[in-house]
PDB file of C-alpha atoms and ligand atoms in Angstrom:
ATOM      1  CA  MET W   6     -15.964 -33.402 -17.710  1.00 58.00           C
ATOM      2  CA  ALA W   7     -12.889 -32.273 -19.847  1.00 60.00           C
ATOM      3  CA  LYS W   8     -13.288 -29.225 -22.031  1.00 79.00           C
ATOM      4  CA  ALA W   9     -14.035 -30.252 -25.800  1.00 89.00           C
ATOM      5  CA  LYS W  10     -12.554 -27.045 -26.417  1.00 95.00           C
ATOM      6  CA  THR W  11      -9.711 -24.447 -25.258  1.00 96.00           C
ATOM      7  CA  PRO W  12     -11.687 -21.463 -23.985  1.00 97.00           C
ATOM      8  CA  PRO W  13      -9.571 -17.985 -24.801  1.00 97.00           C
ATOM      9  CA  VAL W  14      -9.307 -17.675 -21.423  1.00 96.00           C
ATOM     10  CA  PRO W  15      -8.035 -19.589 -18.526  1.00 96.00           C
ATOM     11  CA  ALA W  16     -10.875 -21.011 -17.159  1.00 96.00           C
ATOM     12  CA  GLU W  17     -11.300 -19.404 -13.740  1.00 95.00           C
ATOM     13  CA  MET W  18     -11.715 -16.432 -15.697  1.00 96.00           C
ATOM     14  CA  LEU W  19     -14.689 -17.620 -17.729  1.00 97.00           C
ATOM     15  CA  PRO W  20     -18.131 -16.053 -16.395  1.00 98.00           C
ATOM     16  CA  LYS W  21     -20.698 -18.339 -14.671  1.00 98.00           C
ATOM     17  CA  HIS W  22     -23.050 -16.943 -16.432  1.00 98.00           C
ATOM     18  CA  ILE W  23     -23.901 -15.288 -19.460  1.00 98.00           C
ATOM     19  CA  ALA W  24     -27.096 -13.920 -21.090  1.00 98.00           C
ATOM     20  CA  PHE W  25     -27.396 -13.196 -24.773  1.00 98.00           C
ATOM     21  CA  ILE W  26     -29.876 -10.946 -26.000  1.00 98.00           C
ATOM     22  CA  MET W  27     -30.575 -12.052 -29.689  1.00 98.00           C
ATOM     23  CA  ASP W  28     -30.465  -8.529 -31.346  1.00 97.00           C
ATOM     24  CA  GLY W  29     -30.504  -7.728 -34.967  1.00 98.00           C
ATOM     25  CA  ASN W  30     -32.378 -10.649 -36.792  1.00 98.00           C
ATOM     26  CA  GLY W  31     -34.799  -8.604 -38.413  1.00 97.00           C
ATOM     27  CA  ARG W  32     -32.173  -6.207 -39.570  1.00 98.00           C
ATOM     28  CA  TRP W  33     -30.008  -8.926 -41.252  1.00 98.00           C
ATOM     29  CA  ALA W  34     -32.808 -10.184 -42.988  1.00 98.00           C
ATOM     30  CA  LYS W  35     -33.554  -6.564 -44.698  1.00 98.00           C
ATOM     31  CA  LYS W  36     -29.781  -6.236 -45.757  1.00 98.00           C
ATOM     32  CA  ARG W  37     -30.548  -9.451 -47.411  1.00 98.00           C
ATOM     33  CA  GLY W  38     -33.636  -8.175 -48.749  1.00 98.00           C
ATOM     34  CA  LEU W  39     -35.222 -11.389 -47.160  1.00 98.00           C
ATOM     35  CA  PRO W  40     -38.607 -11.234 -44.956  1.00 97.00           C
ATOM     36  CA  ARG W  41     -38.204 -10.575 -41.118  1.00 97.00           C
ATOM     37  CA  THR W  42     -38.464 -14.577 -40.589  1.00 98.00           C
ATOM     38  CA  ALA W  43     -35.599 -15.430 -42.252  1.00 98.00           C
ATOM     39  CA  GLY W  44     -33.659 -13.453 -40.058  1.00 98.00           C
ATOM     40  CA  HIS W  45     -35.018 -15.706 -36.935  1.00 98.00           C
ATOM     41  CA  VAL W  46     -34.551 -19.190 -38.772  1.00 98.00           C
ATOM     42  CA  GLU W  47     -30.828 -17.953 -38.720  1.00 98.00           C
ATOM     43  CA  GLY W  48     -30.889 -16.488 -35.571  1.00 98.00           C
ATOM     44  CA  ALA W  49     -32.101 -19.634 -34.183  1.00 98.00           C
ATOM     45  CA  LYS W  50     -29.573 -21.627 -35.946  1.00 98.00           C
ATOM     46  CA  ASN W  51     -26.866 -19.122 -34.568  1.00 98.00           C
ATOM     47  CA  PHE W  52     -28.579 -19.863 -31.090  1.00 98.00           C
ATOM     48  CA  LYS W  53     -27.809 -23.970 -31.579  1.00 97.00           C
ATOM     49  CA  LYS W  54     -23.973 -22.735 -32.692  1.00 97.00           C
ATOM     50  CA  ILE W  55     -23.166 -20.672 -29.978  1.00 98.00           C
ATOM     51  CA  VAL W  56     -25.152 -23.316 -26.885  1.00 97.00           C
ATOM     52  CA  ARG W  57     -22.962 -25.950 -28.540  1.00 96.00           C
ATOM     53  CA  TYR W  58     -19.540 -23.387 -28.287  1.00 98.00           C
ATOM     54  CA  CYS W  59     -20.441 -22.200 -24.597  1.00 98.00           C
ATOM     55  CA  LYS W  60     -21.088 -26.044 -23.603  1.00 96.00           C
ATOM     56  CA  ASP W  61     -17.624 -26.760 -25.004  1.00 96.00           C
ATOM     57  CA  ILE W  62     -15.409 -24.244 -23.569  1.00 98.00           C
ATOM     58  CA  GLY W  63     -17.336 -24.937 -20.192  1.00 97.00           C
ATOM     59  CA  ILE W  64     -19.860 -22.305 -19.316  1.00 98.00           C
ATOM     60  CA  GLU W  65     -21.936 -23.290 -17.019  1.00 98.00           C
ATOM     61  CA  ASN W  66     -25.404 -21.317 -17.246  1.00 98.00           C
ATOM     62  CA  ILE W  67     -26.407 -19.526 -20.297  1.00 98.00           C
ATOM     63  CA  THR W  68     -29.311 -17.382 -21.057  1.00 98.00           C
ATOM     64  CA  PHE W  69     -30.921 -16.310 -24.406  1.00 98.00           C
ATOM     65  CA  TYR W  70     -33.872 -13.714 -24.930  1.00 98.00           C
ATOM     66  CA  ALA W  71     -35.886 -15.343 -27.438  1.00 97.00           C
ATOM     67  CA  PHE W  72     -39.177 -13.683 -26.959  1.00 97.00           C
ATOM     68  CA  SER W  73     -40.353 -11.001 -24.330  1.00 97.00           C
ATOM     69  CA  THR W  74     -43.499 -10.301 -22.817  1.00 95.00           C
ATOM     70  CA  GLU W  75     -43.457  -7.063 -25.791  1.00 94.00           C
ATOM     71  CA  ASN W  76     -43.108  -9.290 -28.379  1.00 96.00           C
ATOM     72  CA  TRP W  77     -46.540  -9.943 -29.178  1.00 97.00           C
ATOM     73  CA  LYS W  78     -47.192  -6.615 -30.310  1.00 96.00           C
ATOM     74  CA  ARG W  79     -45.388  -7.833 -33.536  1.00 97.00           C
ATOM     75  CA  PRO W  80     -47.050  -9.242 -36.305  1.00 96.00           C
ATOM     76  CA  ASP W  81     -48.875 -12.460 -36.179  1.00 97.00           C
ATOM     77  CA  GLU W  82     -46.716 -14.055 -38.677  1.00 97.00           C
ATOM     78  CA  GLU W  83     -43.568 -13.352 -36.866  1.00 97.00           C
ATOM     79  CA  VAL W  84     -45.053 -14.663 -33.614  1.00 97.00           C
ATOM     80  CA  SER W  85     -45.786 -17.693 -35.195  1.00 97.00           C
ATOM     81  CA  ALA W  86     -42.439 -18.064 -36.953  1.00 98.00           C
ATOM     82  CA  ILE W  87     -40.736 -17.515 -33.753  1.00 97.00           C
ATOM     83  CA  MET W  88     -43.044 -20.285 -31.805  1.00 97.00           C
ATOM     84  CA  ASN W  89     -42.652 -22.712 -34.875  1.00 98.00           C
ATOM     85  CA  LEU W  90     -38.619 -22.439 -34.411  1.00 98.00           C
ATOM     86  CA  MET W  91     -39.036 -23.337 -31.038  1.00 97.00           C
ATOM     87  CA  ARG W  92     -41.581 -26.040 -31.546  1.00 97.00           C
ATOM     88  CA  GLU W  93     -38.375 -27.446 -33.834  1.00 97.00           C
ATOM     89  CA  TYR W  94     -36.056 -26.949 -31.195  1.00 96.00           C
ATOM     90  CA  LEU W  95     -37.700 -28.856 -28.900  1.00 95.00           C
ATOM     91  CA  VAL W  96     -37.827 -31.605 -30.708  1.00 94.00           C
ATOM     92  CA  GLU W  97     -34.113 -31.194 -31.470  1.00 94.00           C
ATOM     93  CA  VAL W  98     -33.290 -30.998 -27.566  1.00 91.00           C
ATOM     94  CA  ARG W  99     -35.031 -34.284 -27.505  1.00 89.00           C
ATOM     95  CA  LYS W 100     -32.200 -36.041 -29.765  1.00 86.00           C
ATOM     96  CA  HIS W 101     -29.409 -34.315 -27.670  1.00 83.00           C
ATOM     97  CA  ILE W 102     -30.626 -35.309 -24.310  1.00 82.00           C
ATOM     98  CA  THR W 103     -27.741 -37.080 -23.744  1.00 79.00           C
ATOM     99  CA  GLU W 104     -25.907 -34.309 -23.324  1.00 85.00           C
ATOM    100  CA  ASN W 105     -26.679 -34.040 -19.709  1.00 93.00           C
ATOM    101  CA  THR W 106     -27.599 -30.156 -20.476  1.00 95.00           C
ATOM    102  CA  ARG W 107     -30.199 -28.877 -17.781  1.00 96.00           C
ATOM    103  CA  PHE W 108     -32.823 -26.782 -19.947  1.00 96.00           C
ATOM    104  CA  ILE W 109     -34.903 -24.268 -17.733  1.00 97.00           C
ATOM    105  CA  VAL W 110     -37.925 -21.849 -19.431  1.00 97.00           C
ATOM    106  CA  LEU W 111     -37.896 -18.378 -17.978  1.00 98.00           C
ATOM    107  CA  GLY W 112     -41.055 -16.955 -18.388  1.00 97.00           C
ATOM    108  CA  ASP W 113     -44.778 -17.057 -18.144  1.00 94.00           C
ATOM    109  CA  LYS W 114     -45.804 -20.011 -20.195  1.00 95.00           C
ATOM    110  CA  SER W 115     -49.414 -20.165 -19.343  1.00 93.00           C
ATOM    111  CA  ALA W 116     -49.571 -17.910 -22.292  1.00 94.00           C
ATOM    112  CA  PHE W 117     -48.356 -20.486 -24.925  1.00 95.00           C
ATOM    113  CA  SER W 118     -50.348 -22.898 -26.893  1.00 96.00           C
ATOM    114  CA  PRO W 119     -51.034 -25.935 -25.011  1.00 97.00           C
ATOM    115  CA  ASP W 120     -48.472 -28.336 -27.118  1.00 96.00           C
ATOM    116  CA  LEU W 121     -45.873 -25.633 -26.937  1.00 97.00           C
ATOM    117  CA  LYS W 122     -46.165 -25.111 -22.934  1.00 97.00           C
ATOM    118  CA  ARG W 123     -46.518 -29.544 -23.027  1.00 97.00           C
ATOM    119  CA  GLY W 124     -43.045 -29.574 -24.333  1.00 96.00           C
ATOM    120  CA  PHE W 125     -41.155 -27.136 -22.583  1.00 97.00           C
ATOM    121  CA  ASP W 126     -42.515 -28.483 -19.189  1.00 97.00           C
ATOM    122  CA  SER W 127     -41.760 -31.907 -20.259  1.00 96.00           C
ATOM    123  CA  ILE W 128     -38.250 -30.829 -21.284  1.00 95.00           C
ATOM    124  CA  GLU W 129     -37.820 -29.127 -17.947  1.00 96.00           C
ATOM    125  CA  ALA W 130     -38.872 -31.976 -16.089  1.00 96.00           C
ATOM    126  CA  ASP W 131     -36.878 -34.620 -17.814  1.00 95.00           C
ATOM    127  CA  THR W 132     -33.289 -32.832 -17.973  1.00 95.00           C
ATOM    128  CA  VAL W 133     -33.905 -31.634 -14.064  1.00 96.00           C
ATOM    129  CA  ASP W 134     -30.913 -33.394 -12.921  1.00 96.00           C
ATOM    130  CA  PHE W 135     -28.367 -32.745 -15.681  1.00 95.00           C
ATOM    131  CA  ASN W 136     -25.719 -30.756 -14.706  1.00 95.00           C
ATOM    132  CA  ASP W 137     -23.149 -30.271 -16.928  1.00 95.00           C
ATOM    133  CA  MET W 138     -24.310 -26.696 -18.209  1.00 97.00           C
ATOM    134  CA  THR W 139     -27.931 -25.345 -17.622  1.00 97.00           C
ATOM    135  CA  LEU W 140     -29.607 -23.506 -20.574  1.00 97.00           C
ATOM    136  CA  ASN W 141     -32.344 -21.002 -20.148  1.00 98.00           C
ATOM    137  CA  MET W 142     -34.365 -19.615 -22.691  1.00 97.00           C
ATOM    138  CA  ALA W 143     -36.434 -16.622 -21.893  1.00 98.00           C
ATOM    139  CA  VAL W 144     -39.816 -16.886 -23.114  1.00 97.00           C
ATOM    140  CA  ASN W 145     -42.683 -14.566 -22.956  1.00 97.00           C
ATOM    141  CA  TYR W 146     -40.347 -13.277 -20.051  1.00 98.00           C
ATOM    142  CA  GLY W 147     -39.770  -9.404 -19.449  1.00 98.00           C
ATOM    143  CA  SER W 148     -38.104  -8.745 -15.789  1.00 98.00           C
ATOM    144  CA  ARG W 149     -40.795  -6.241 -14.817  1.00 97.00           C
ATOM    145  CA  HIS W 150     -43.525  -8.628 -14.801  1.00 96.00           C
ATOM    146  CA  GLU W 151     -40.895 -11.413 -13.208  1.00 98.00           C
ATOM    147  CA  ILE W 152     -40.505  -9.311 -10.310  1.00 98.00           C
ATOM    148  CA  THR W 153     -44.089  -8.193  -9.983  1.00 98.00           C
ATOM    149  CA  GLY W 154     -44.880 -11.950  -9.688  1.00 97.00           C
ATOM    150  CA  ALA W 155     -42.501 -12.450  -7.340  1.00 98.00           C
ATOM    151  CA  VAL W 156     -43.925  -9.398  -4.974  1.00 98.00           C
ATOM    152  CA  ARG W 157     -47.674 -10.941  -5.812  1.00 98.00           C
ATOM    153  CA  GLU W 158     -46.490 -14.186  -4.454  1.00 98.00           C
ATOM    154  CA  LEU W 159     -44.439 -12.862  -1.332  1.00 98.00           C
ATOM    155  CA  ALA W 160     -47.278 -10.963  -0.715  1.00 98.00           C
ATOM    156  CA  ARG W 161     -49.754 -13.543  -0.431  1.00 98.00           C
ATOM    157  CA  GLN W 162     -46.913 -15.508   1.799  1.00 98.00           C
ATOM    158  CA  VAL W 163     -47.982 -12.515   4.117  1.00 98.00           C
ATOM    159  CA  GLN W 164     -51.586 -12.612   4.374  1.00 98.00           C
ATOM    160  CA  ALA W 165     -51.186 -15.714   4.886  1.00 98.00           C
ATOM    161  CA  GLY W 166     -49.405 -15.401   7.928  1.00 98.00           C
ATOM    162  CA  THR W 167     -46.159 -17.996   6.650  1.00 98.00           C
ATOM    163  CA  LEU W 168     -43.916 -14.691   6.041  1.00 98.00           C
ATOM    164  CA  SER W 169     -43.171 -11.657   8.074  1.00 98.00           C
ATOM    165  CA  PRO W 170     -42.285  -8.668   6.071  1.00 97.00           C
ATOM    166  CA  GLU W 171     -39.449  -8.421   8.310  1.00 97.00           C
ATOM    167  CA  ASP W 172     -38.396 -11.748   6.655  1.00 97.00           C
ATOM    168  CA  ILE W 173     -38.264 -10.786   3.376  1.00 98.00           C
ATOM    169  CA  THR W 174     -34.763 -10.637   2.272  1.00 98.00           C
ATOM    170  CA  GLU W 175     -32.751 -10.731  -0.890  1.00 97.00           C
ATOM    171  CA  GLU W 176     -32.764 -14.020  -0.648  1.00 97.00           C
ATOM    172  CA  THR W 177     -36.337 -14.582  -0.534  1.00 97.00           C
ATOM    173  CA  ILE W 178     -36.983 -12.106  -3.872  1.00 98.00           C
ATOM    174  CA  SER W 179     -34.313 -13.953  -5.629  1.00 98.00           C
ATOM    175  CA  GLN W 180     -35.931 -17.031  -4.540  1.00 98.00           C
ATOM    176  CA  ALA W 181     -39.322 -15.842  -5.637  1.00 98.00           C
ATOM    177  CA  LEU W 182     -37.714 -15.439  -9.496  1.00 98.00           C
ATOM    178  CA  TYR W 183     -38.127 -17.748 -12.423  1.00 98.00           C
ATOM    179  CA  THR W 184     -33.954 -17.580 -11.896  1.00 98.00           C
ATOM    180  CA  LYS W 185     -34.103 -19.249  -8.660  1.00 97.00           C
ATOM    181  CA  ASP W 186     -31.043 -21.358  -8.060  1.00 90.00           C
ATOM    182  CA  LEU W 187     -29.263 -19.939 -10.860  1.00 97.00           C
ATOM    183  CA  PRO W 188     -26.172 -17.690 -10.170  1.00 98.00           C
ATOM    184  CA  ASP W 189     -26.359 -14.120 -10.868  1.00 98.00           C
ATOM    185  CA  VAL W 190     -25.017 -13.192 -14.602  1.00 98.00           C
ATOM    186  CA  ASP W 191     -21.547 -12.181 -14.846  1.00 98.00           C
ATOM    187  CA  LEU W 192     -21.641 -11.199 -18.337  1.00 98.00           C
ATOM    188  CA  MET W 193     -24.343  -9.763 -20.417  1.00 98.00           C
ATOM    189  CA  ILE W 194     -23.954  -9.722 -24.269  1.00 98.00           C
ATOM    190  CA  ARG W 195     -26.201  -7.632 -26.888  1.00 98.00           C
ATOM    191  CA  PRO W 196     -24.575  -7.516 -30.687  1.00 98.00           C
ATOM    192  CA  SER W 197     -26.348  -5.325 -33.197  1.00 97.00           C
ATOM    193  CA  GLY W 198     -25.377  -2.225 -32.197  1.00 97.00           C
ATOM    194  CA  GLU W 199     -27.805  -1.084 -29.340  1.00 96.00           C
ATOM    195  CA  PHE W 200     -27.128  -0.080 -25.867  1.00 97.00           C
ATOM    196  CA  ARG W 201     -30.252  -1.484 -24.054  1.00 96.00           C
ATOM    197  CA  ILE W 202     -30.963  -4.062 -21.579  1.00 96.00           C
ATOM    198  CA  SER W 203     -34.788  -4.044 -22.884  1.00 96.00           C
ATOM    199  CA  ASN W 204     -36.339  -5.503 -19.664  1.00 97.00           C
ATOM    200  CA  PHE W 205     -33.948  -8.663 -19.323  1.00 98.00           C
ATOM    201  CA  LEU W 206     -32.795  -9.565 -16.325  1.00 98.00           C
ATOM    202  CA  LEU W 207     -33.110  -6.496 -14.124  1.00 98.00           C
ATOM    203  CA  TRP W 208     -32.546  -7.535 -10.754  1.00 98.00           C
ATOM    204  CA  GLN W 209     -29.997 -10.601 -11.779  1.00 98.00           C
ATOM    205  CA  SER W 210     -27.774  -8.475 -13.616  1.00 98.00           C
ATOM    206  CA  ALA W 211     -27.467  -6.115 -11.062  1.00 97.00           C
ATOM    207  CA  TYR W 212     -23.153  -6.653 -11.331  1.00 96.00           C
ATOM    208  CA  ALA W 213     -23.264  -8.032 -14.502  1.00 97.00           C
ATOM    209  CA  GLU W 214     -20.768  -6.481 -17.193  1.00 97.00           C
ATOM    210  CA  LEU W 215     -22.145  -5.317 -20.083  1.00 98.00           C
ATOM    211  CA  TYR W 216     -20.958  -6.101 -23.758  1.00 98.00           C
ATOM    212  CA  PHE W 217     -22.306  -4.253 -27.125  1.00 98.00           C
ATOM    213  CA  CYS W 218     -21.020  -5.096 -30.741  1.00 98.00           C
ATOM    214  CA  ASP W 219     -21.934  -4.525 -33.745  1.00 98.00           C
ATOM    215  CA  THR W 220     -22.544  -7.928 -35.401  1.00 98.00           C
ATOM    216  CA  LEU W 221     -26.094  -8.461 -35.900  1.00 98.00           C
ATOM    217  CA  TRP W 222     -27.035 -11.853 -33.783  1.00 98.00           C
ATOM    218  CA  PRO W 223     -27.399 -14.242 -37.165  1.00 98.00           C
ATOM    219  CA  ASP W 224     -23.656 -13.530 -37.063  1.00 98.00           C
ATOM    220  CA  PHE W 225     -22.425 -13.437 -34.428  1.00 98.00           C
ATOM    221  CA  SER W 226     -19.723 -15.674 -33.981  1.00 98.00           C
ATOM    222  CA  PRO W 227     -17.512 -17.889 -31.427  1.00 98.00           C
ATOM    223  CA  LYS W 228     -14.925 -15.817 -32.252  1.00 98.00           C
ATOM    224  CA  ASP W 229     -17.489 -12.673 -31.226  1.00 98.00           C
ATOM    225  CA  LEU W 230     -17.600 -14.373 -28.156  1.00 98.00           C
ATOM    226  CA  ASP W 231     -13.703 -15.178 -27.147  1.00 98.00           C
ATOM    227  CA  GLU W 232     -13.658 -11.222 -27.947  1.00 98.00           C
ATOM    228  CA  ALA W 233     -16.319 -10.450 -25.554  1.00 98.00           C
ATOM    229  CA  LEU W 234     -14.573 -13.212 -23.524  1.00 98.00           C
ATOM    230  CA  ILE W 235     -11.734 -11.493 -23.142  1.00 97.00           C
ATOM    231  CA  ALA W 236     -12.681  -7.799 -22.857  1.00 97.00           C
ATOM    232  CA  TYR W 237     -14.646  -9.798 -19.345  1.00 97.00           C
ATOM    233  CA  ALA W 238     -11.753 -10.995 -18.176  1.00 96.00           C
ATOM    234  CA  LYS W 239     -10.044  -7.678 -18.312  1.00 95.00           C
ATOM    235  CA  ARG W 240     -12.738  -5.765 -16.564  1.00 93.00           C
ATOM    236  CA  ASN W 241     -11.834  -5.363 -12.882  1.00 81.00           C
ATOM    237  CA  ARG W 242     -15.092  -6.302 -10.986  1.00 77.00           C
ATOM    238  CA  ARG W 243     -15.431  -4.567  -7.788  1.00 82.00           C
ATOM    239  CA  PHE W 244     -18.977  -5.419  -6.694  1.00 84.00           C
ATOM    240  CA  GLY W 245     -19.490  -1.915  -4.906  1.00 86.00           C
ATOM    241  CA  GLY W 246     -16.138  -2.335  -2.997  1.00 87.00           C
ATOM    242  CA  VAL W 247     -12.342  -0.653  -4.060  1.00 78.00           C
TER     243      VAL W 247
HETATM  244  C1  FPP K 323     -34.456  -9.590 -31.962  1.00 94.21           C
HETATM  245  O1  FPP K 323     -34.277  -9.149 -33.181  1.00 94.21           O
HETATM  246  C2  FPP K 323     -35.068 -11.041 -31.855  1.00 94.21           C
HETATM  247  C3  FPP K 323     -35.849 -11.572 -31.081  1.00 94.21           C
HETATM  248  C4  FPP K 323     -37.331 -10.820 -30.658  1.00 94.21           C
HETATM  249  C5  FPP K 323     -36.527 -12.954 -31.587  1.00 94.21           C
HETATM  250  C6  FPP K 323     -35.290 -13.834 -31.414  1.00 94.21           C
HETATM  251  C7  FPP K 323     -35.778 -15.021 -31.298  1.00 94.21           C
HETATM  252  C8  FPP K 323     -34.996 -16.130 -32.298  1.00 94.21           C
HETATM  253  C9  FPP K 323     -33.796 -15.903 -32.438  1.00 94.21           C
HETATM  254  C10 FPP K 323     -35.288 -17.575 -32.413  1.00 94.21           C
HETATM  255  C11 FPP K 323     -35.920 -18.255 -31.049  1.00 94.21           C
HETATM  256  C12 FPP K 323     -36.104 -19.549 -31.342  1.00 94.21           C
HETATM  257  C13 FPP K 323     -35.019 -20.155 -30.803  1.00 94.21           C
HETATM  258  C14 FPP K 323     -35.387 -22.210 -31.228  1.00 94.21           C
HETATM  259  C15 FPP K 323     -33.726 -19.466 -29.834  1.00 94.21           C
HETATM  260  P1  FPP K 323     -34.890  -8.345 -34.078  1.00 94.21           P
HETATM  261  O2  FPP K 323     -36.442  -9.116 -34.820  1.00 94.21           O
HETATM  262  O3  FPP K 323     -35.622  -7.574 -32.817  1.00 94.21           O
HETATM  263  O4  FPP K 323     -34.423  -7.664 -35.215  1.00 94.21           O
HETATM  264  P2  FPP K 323     -34.265  -6.103 -35.399  1.00 94.21           P
HETATM  265  O5  FPP K 323     -33.588  -5.421 -34.119  1.00 94.21           O
HETATM  266  O6  FPP K 323     -33.235  -6.339 -36.202  1.00 94.21           O
HETATM  267  O7  FPP K 323     -35.703  -5.975 -36.060  1.00 94.21           O
END
């Protein structure tokens, strides 16, 4: 499909998979004397802007950290504000269903309210054949939780006699993760001045290039993304070779 916008680097130098940690919403709100929830509202708006831009320049896979397994510890009001933003987003995704974007949830959906879980399940099913871009939303996601689940599943198969321990490979483990069939992360971006990965896609980012910047997520613009992509294109990825 023709690109709607020219990327800042030649297309072959673009990452195939970008992971975003949408950090800094709370600080963005605090700086303005607003409640933290206002920061998440802006964060969700910006998420849509960045999704649009990624699609326009031809990024094939994008993953956003929207809610971690640890985020349940936040005040109830904040948790429900984030859940409501997801509900609203699911309605919007339906309106853009002609976009040919596949929507995948990475995370344990069983913890969500039945309406939200149904919403996630149905949008995943209805977009399963779309292939211009894959948009992954990590919700109730934690890498250790994901890997633990994968180990349990493989152990069950060994116990049932359908898998021998010798046949467990990096590939069988990859296929037991939420991200099965997705390429590894090439570029992980964390704005807001923190230098952590915070339990996000640990297995999938084994060779990812990490990019940190000071901008708070609600202000992270297509121009900031261009800078990250230019920095990425200059990196010398060796994957353990020389
Ligand atoms: C981290 O910033 C952000 C989150 C834990 C939530 C992110 C969720 C959204 C942007 C909305 C999700 C919904 C859609 C539709 C994408 P923080 O609150 O930890 O910021 P702080 O470090 O400044 O406090």
